PDB file of C-alpha atoms in Angstrom:
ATOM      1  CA  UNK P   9     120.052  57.601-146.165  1.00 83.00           C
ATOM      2  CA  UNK P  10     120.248  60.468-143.793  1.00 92.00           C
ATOM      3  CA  UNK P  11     119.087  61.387-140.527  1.00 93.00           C
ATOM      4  CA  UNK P  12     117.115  64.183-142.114  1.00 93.00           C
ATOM      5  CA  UNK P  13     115.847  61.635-144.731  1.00 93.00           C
ATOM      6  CA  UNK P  14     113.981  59.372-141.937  1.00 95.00           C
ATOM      7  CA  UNK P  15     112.902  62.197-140.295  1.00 95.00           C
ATOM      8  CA  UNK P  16     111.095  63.222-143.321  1.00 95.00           C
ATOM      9  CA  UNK P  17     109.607  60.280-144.009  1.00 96.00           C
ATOM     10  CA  UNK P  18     108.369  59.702-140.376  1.00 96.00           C
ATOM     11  CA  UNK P  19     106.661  62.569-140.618  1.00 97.00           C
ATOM     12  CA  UNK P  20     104.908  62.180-143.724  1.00 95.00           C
ATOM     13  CA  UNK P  21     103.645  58.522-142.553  1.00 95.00           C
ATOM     14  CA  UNK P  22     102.515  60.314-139.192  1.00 96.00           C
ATOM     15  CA  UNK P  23     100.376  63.293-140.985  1.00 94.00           C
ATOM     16  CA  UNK P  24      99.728  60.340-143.189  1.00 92.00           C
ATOM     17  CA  UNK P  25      98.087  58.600-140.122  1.00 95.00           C
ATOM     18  CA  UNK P  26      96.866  61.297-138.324  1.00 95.00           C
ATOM     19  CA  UNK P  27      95.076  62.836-141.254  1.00 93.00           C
ATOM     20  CA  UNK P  28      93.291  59.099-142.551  1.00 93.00           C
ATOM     21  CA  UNK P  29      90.060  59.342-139.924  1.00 94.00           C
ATOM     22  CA  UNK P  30      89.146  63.200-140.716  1.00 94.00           C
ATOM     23  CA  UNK P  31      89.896  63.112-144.260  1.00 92.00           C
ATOM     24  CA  UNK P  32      88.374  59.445-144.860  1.00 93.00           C
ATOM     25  CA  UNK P  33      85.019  61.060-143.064  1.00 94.00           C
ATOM     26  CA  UNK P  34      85.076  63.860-145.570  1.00 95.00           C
ATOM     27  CA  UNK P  35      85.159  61.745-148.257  1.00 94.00           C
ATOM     28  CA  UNK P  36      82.914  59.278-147.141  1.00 94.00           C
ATOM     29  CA  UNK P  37      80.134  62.041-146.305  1.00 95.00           C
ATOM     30  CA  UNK P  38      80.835  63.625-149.633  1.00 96.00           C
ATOM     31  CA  UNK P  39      80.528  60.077-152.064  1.00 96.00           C
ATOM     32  CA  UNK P  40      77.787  58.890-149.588  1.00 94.00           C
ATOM     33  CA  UNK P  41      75.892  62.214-150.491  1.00 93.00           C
ATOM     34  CA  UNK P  42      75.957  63.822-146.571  1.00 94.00           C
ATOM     35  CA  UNK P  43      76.013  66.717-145.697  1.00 92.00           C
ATOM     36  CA  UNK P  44      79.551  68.513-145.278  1.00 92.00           C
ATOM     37  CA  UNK P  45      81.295  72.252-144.535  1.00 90.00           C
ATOM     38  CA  UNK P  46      81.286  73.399-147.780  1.00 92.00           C
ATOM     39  CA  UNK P  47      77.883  71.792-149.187  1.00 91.00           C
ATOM     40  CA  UNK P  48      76.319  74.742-148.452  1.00 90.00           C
ATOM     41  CA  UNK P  49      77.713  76.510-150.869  1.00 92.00           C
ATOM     42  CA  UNK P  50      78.501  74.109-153.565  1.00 94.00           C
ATOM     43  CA  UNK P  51      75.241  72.272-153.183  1.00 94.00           C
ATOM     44  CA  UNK P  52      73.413  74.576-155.286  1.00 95.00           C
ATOM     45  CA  UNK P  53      75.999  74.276-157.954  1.00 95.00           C
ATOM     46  CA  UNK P  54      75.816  70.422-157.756  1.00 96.00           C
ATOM     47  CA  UNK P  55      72.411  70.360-158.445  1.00 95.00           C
ATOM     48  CA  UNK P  56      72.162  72.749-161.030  1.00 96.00           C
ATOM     49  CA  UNK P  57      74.919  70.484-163.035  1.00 95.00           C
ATOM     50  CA  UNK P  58      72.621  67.462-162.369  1.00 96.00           C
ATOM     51  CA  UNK P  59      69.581  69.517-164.134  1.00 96.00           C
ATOM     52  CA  UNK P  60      71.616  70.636-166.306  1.00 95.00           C
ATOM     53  CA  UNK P  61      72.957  67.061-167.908  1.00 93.00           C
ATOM     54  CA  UNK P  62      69.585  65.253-167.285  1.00 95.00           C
ATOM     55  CA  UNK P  63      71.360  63.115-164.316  1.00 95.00           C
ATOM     56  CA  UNK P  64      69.131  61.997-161.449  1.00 96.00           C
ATOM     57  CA  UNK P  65      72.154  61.516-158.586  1.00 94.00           C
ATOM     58  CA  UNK P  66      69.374  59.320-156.758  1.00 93.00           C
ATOM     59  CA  UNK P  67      69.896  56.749-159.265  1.00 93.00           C
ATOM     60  CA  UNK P  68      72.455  53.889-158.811  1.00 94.00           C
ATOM     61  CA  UNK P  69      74.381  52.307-161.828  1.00 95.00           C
ATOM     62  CA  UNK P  70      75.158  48.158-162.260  1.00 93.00           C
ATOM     63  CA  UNK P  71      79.337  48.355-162.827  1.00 93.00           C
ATOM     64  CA  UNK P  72      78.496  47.555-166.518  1.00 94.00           C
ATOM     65  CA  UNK P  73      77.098  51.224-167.116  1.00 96.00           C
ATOM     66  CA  UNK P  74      78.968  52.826-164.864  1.00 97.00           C
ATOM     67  CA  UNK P  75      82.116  51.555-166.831  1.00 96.00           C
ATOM     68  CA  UNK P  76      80.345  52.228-169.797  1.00 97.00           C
ATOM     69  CA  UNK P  77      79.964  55.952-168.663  1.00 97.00           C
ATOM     70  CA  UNK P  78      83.501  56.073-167.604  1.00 97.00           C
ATOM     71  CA  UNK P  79      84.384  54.752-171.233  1.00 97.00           C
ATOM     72  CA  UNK P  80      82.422  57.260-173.060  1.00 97.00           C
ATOM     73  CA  UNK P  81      83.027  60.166-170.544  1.00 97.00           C
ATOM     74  CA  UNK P  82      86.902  59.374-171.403  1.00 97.00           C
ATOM     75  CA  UNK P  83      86.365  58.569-175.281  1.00 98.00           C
ATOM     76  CA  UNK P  84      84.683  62.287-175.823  1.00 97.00           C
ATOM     77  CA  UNK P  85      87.292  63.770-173.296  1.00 97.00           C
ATOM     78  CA  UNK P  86      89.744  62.624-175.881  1.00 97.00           C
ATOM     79  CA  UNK P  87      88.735  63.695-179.121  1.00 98.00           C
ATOM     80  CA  UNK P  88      87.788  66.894-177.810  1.00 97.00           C
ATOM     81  CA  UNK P  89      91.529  67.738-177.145  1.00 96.00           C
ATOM     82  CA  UNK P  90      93.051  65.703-179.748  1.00 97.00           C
ATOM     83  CA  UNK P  91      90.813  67.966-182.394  1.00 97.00           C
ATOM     84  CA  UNK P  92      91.157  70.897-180.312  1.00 97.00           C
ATOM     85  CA  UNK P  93      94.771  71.152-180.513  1.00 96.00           C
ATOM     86  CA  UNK P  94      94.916  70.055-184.485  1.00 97.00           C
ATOM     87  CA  UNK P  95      92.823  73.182-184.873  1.00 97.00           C
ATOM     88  CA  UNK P  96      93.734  75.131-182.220  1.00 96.00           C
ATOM     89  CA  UNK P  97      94.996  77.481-185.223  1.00 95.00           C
ATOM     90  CA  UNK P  98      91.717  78.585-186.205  1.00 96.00           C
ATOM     91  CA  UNK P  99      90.058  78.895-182.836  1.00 96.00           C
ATOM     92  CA  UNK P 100      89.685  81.734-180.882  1.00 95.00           C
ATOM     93  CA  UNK P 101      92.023  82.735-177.974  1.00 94.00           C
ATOM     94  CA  UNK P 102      95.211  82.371-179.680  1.00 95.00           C
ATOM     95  CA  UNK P 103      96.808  85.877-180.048  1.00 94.00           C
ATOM     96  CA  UNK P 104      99.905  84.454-180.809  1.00 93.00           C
ATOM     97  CA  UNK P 105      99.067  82.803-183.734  1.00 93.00           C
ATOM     98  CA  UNK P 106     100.146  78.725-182.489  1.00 94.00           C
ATOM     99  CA  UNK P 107      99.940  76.539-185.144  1.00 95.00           C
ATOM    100  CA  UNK P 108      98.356  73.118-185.352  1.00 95.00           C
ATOM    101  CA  UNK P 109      99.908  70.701-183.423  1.00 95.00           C
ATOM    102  CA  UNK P 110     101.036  67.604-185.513  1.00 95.00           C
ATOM    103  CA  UNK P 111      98.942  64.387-185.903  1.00 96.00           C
ATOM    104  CA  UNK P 112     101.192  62.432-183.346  1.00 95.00           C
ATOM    105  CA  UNK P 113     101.803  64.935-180.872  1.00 94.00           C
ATOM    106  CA  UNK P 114      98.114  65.908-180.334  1.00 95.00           C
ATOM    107  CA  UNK P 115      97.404  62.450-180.395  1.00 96.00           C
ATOM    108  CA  UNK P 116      99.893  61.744-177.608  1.00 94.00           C
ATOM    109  CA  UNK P 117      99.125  64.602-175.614  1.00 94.00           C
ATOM    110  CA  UNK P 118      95.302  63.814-175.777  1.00 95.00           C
ATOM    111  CA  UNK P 119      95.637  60.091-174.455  1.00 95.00           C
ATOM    112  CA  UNK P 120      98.166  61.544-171.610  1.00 94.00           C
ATOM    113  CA  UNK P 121      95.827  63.791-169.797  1.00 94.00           C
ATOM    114  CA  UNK P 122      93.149  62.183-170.358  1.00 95.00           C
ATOM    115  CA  UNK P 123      94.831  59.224-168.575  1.00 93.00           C
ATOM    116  CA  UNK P 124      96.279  61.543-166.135  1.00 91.00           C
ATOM    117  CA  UNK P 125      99.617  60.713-166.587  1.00 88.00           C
ATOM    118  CA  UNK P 126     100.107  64.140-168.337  1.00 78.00           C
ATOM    119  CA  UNK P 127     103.298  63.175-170.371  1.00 81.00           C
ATOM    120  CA  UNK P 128     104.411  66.502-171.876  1.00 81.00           C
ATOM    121  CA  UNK P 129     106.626  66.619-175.245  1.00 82.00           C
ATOM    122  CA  UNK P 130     106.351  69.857-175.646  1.00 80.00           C
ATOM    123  CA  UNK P 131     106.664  73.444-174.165  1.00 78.00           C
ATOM    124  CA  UNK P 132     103.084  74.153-173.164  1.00 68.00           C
ATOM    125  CA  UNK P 133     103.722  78.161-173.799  1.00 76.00           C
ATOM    126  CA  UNK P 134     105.031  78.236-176.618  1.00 85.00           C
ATOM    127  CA  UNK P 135     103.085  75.715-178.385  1.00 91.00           C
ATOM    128  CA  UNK P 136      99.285  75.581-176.939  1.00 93.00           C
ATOM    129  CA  UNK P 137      96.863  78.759-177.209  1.00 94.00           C
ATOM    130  CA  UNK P 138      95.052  79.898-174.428  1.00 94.00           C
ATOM    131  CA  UNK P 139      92.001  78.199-175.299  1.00 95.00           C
ATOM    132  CA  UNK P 140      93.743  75.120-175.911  1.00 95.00           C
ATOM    133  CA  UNK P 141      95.226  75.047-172.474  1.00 93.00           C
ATOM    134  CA  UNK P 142      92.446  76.242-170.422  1.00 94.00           C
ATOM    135  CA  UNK P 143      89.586  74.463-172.289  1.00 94.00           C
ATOM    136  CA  UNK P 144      92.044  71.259-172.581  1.00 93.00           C
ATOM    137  CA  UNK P 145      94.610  70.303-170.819  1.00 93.00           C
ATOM    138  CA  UNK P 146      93.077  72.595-167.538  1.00 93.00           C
ATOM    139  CA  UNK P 147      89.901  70.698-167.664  1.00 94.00           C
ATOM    140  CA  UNK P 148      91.498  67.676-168.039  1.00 94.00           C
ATOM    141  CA  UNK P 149      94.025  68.043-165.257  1.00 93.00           C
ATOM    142  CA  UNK P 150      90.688  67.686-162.953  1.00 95.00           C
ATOM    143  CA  UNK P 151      88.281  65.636-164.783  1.00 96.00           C
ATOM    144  CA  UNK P 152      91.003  63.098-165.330  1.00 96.00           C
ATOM    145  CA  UNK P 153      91.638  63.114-161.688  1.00 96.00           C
ATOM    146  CA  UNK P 154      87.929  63.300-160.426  1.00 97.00           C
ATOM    147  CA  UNK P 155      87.548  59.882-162.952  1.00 97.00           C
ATOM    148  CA  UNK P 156      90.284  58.723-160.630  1.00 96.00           C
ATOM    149  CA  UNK P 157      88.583  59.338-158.041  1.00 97.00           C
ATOM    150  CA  UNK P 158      85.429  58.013-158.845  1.00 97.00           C
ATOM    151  CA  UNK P 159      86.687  54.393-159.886  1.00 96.00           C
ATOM    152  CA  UNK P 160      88.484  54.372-156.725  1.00 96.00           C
ATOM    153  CA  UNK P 161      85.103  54.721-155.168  1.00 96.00           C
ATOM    154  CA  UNK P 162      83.534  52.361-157.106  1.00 95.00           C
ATOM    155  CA  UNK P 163      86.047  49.520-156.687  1.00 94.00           C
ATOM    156  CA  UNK P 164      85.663  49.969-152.100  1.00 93.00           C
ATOM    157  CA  UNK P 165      81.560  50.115-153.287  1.00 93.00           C
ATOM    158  CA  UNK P 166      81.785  46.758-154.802  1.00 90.00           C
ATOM    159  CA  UNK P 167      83.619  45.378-152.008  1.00 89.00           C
ATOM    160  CA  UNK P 168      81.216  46.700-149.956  1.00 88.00           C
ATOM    161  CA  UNK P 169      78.174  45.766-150.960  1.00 82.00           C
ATOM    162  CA  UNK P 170      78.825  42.890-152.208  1.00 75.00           C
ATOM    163  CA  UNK P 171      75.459  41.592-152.396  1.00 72.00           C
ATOM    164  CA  UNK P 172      74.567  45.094-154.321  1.00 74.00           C
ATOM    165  CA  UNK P 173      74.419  44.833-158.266  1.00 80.00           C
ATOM    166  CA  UNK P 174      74.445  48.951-157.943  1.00 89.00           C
ATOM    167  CA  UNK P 175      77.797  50.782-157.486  1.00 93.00           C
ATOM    168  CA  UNK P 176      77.206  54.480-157.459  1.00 94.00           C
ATOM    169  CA  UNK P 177      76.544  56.625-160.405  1.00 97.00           C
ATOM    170  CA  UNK P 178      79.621  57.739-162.495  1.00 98.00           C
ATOM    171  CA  UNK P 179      78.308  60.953-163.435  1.00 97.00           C
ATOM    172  CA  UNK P 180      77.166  61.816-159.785  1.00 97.00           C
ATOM    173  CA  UNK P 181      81.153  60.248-158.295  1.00 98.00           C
ATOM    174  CA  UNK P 182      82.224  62.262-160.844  1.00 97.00           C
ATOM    175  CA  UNK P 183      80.674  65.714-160.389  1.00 97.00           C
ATOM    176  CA  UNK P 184      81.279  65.297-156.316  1.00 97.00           C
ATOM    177  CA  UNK P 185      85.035  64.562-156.992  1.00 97.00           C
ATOM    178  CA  UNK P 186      85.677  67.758-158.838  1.00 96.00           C
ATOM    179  CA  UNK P 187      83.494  70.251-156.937  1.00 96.00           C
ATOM    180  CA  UNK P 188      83.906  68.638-153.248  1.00 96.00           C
ATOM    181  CA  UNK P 189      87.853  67.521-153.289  1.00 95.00           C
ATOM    182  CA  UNK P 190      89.626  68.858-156.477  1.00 95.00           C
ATOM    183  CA  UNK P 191      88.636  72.172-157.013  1.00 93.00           C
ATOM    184  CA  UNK P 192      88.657  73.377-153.159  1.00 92.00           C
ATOM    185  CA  UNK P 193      92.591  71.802-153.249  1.00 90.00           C
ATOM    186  CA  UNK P 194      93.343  74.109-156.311  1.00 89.00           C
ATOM    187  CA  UNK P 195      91.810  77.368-154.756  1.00 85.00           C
ATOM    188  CA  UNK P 196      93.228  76.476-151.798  1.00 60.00           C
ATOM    189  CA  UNK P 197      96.960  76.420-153.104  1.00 58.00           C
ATOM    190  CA  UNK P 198      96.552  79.218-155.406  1.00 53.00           C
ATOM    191  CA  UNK P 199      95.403  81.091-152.432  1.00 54.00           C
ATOM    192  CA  UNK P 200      98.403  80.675-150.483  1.00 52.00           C
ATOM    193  CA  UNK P 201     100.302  80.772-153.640  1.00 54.00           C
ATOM    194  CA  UNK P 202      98.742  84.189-153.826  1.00 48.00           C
ATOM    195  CA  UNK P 203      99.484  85.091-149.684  1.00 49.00           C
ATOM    196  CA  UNK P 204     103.155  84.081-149.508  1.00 43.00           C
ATOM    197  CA  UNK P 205     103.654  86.252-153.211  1.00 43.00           C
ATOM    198  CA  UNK P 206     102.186  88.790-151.646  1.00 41.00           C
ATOM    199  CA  UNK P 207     104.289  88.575-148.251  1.00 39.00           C
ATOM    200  CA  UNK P 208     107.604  88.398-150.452  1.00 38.00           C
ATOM    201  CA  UNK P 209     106.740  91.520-152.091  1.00 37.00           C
TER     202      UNK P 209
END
């Protein structure tokens, strides 16, 4: 390897290290239900999704319903988009008149971003309409993610309370994964996507 190789990796484990306390607080205050920076402004939103589904975030799941949310969560997740893109030809959004995708493919497709591994067999412009890639596979690259997240969660829960038979609430781990961490990360690199475009120009 090179010099420039081990220099690279040195500093990634020393961001790695420097960035574990601050960004291990931030998630911690975030699962935990604290107060953080930008709970001001997606508080409001948080709660209205809780109203809105009929979730009380106050309430604690054993690990048998929370995996049995995570499990249905991920079962409707999936035939959402599998059925989505077999009829993505008679939906809405598609100007450019995609056809159905076949059985296998969709099927394929479906199970990979719903498992996150987002295995693609296909080019995504020239065979998925825009609905079927914004109400899909966009949703799914973050809900995938956030369920991710929130098993992650769950799993240093159960270690922690050990003498706990309550390990969070999916739906709540959930919710607080996409608006807290994901979708600040995405706005956050589209806006400097956005800044350096506009610097080149």
């Amino acid at each position: 390897m090179t010099i420039n190789g081990w220099v690279q990796i040195l500093i990634y484990f020393a961001l790695l290290t420097v960035l574990t306390r601050p960004l291990g607080g931030f998630l911690y205050r975030v699962f935990e239900g604290q107060p953080t920076f930008i709970g001001r402004v997606l508080g409001p939103v948080e709660r209205a999704f809780y109203k809105l589904a009929g979730v009380d975030p106050q309430s604690d799941q054993h690990w048998t319903r929370y995996t049995l949310a995570m499990l249905v969560f991920n079962l409707v997740c999936f035939v959402t988009l599998f059925l989505l893109q077999l009829y993505q030809h008679k939906l809405p959004l598609n100007p450019q008149n995609m056809s159905a995708l076949t059985p296998d493919l969709a099927f394929n497709t479906a199970i990979s971003f719903v498992t996150n591994t987002n295995w693609q067999a296909y080019g995504g412009e020239s065979t998925m309409s825009y609905l079927t890639q914004m109400l899909g596979l966009t949703v799914h690259n973050f809900v995938s993610a956030a369920t991710g997240i929130a098993l992650a969660v769950a799993l240093v829960r159960g270690f922690a309370r050990r003498s706990a038979k309550a390990i969070g609430n999916f739906w709540v781990d959930l919710t607080r994964g996409t608006l807290y961490v994901l979708l600040p990360i995405a706005v956050d690199r589209k806006s400097t996507r956005l800044n350096s475009s506009h610097i080149t120009i």
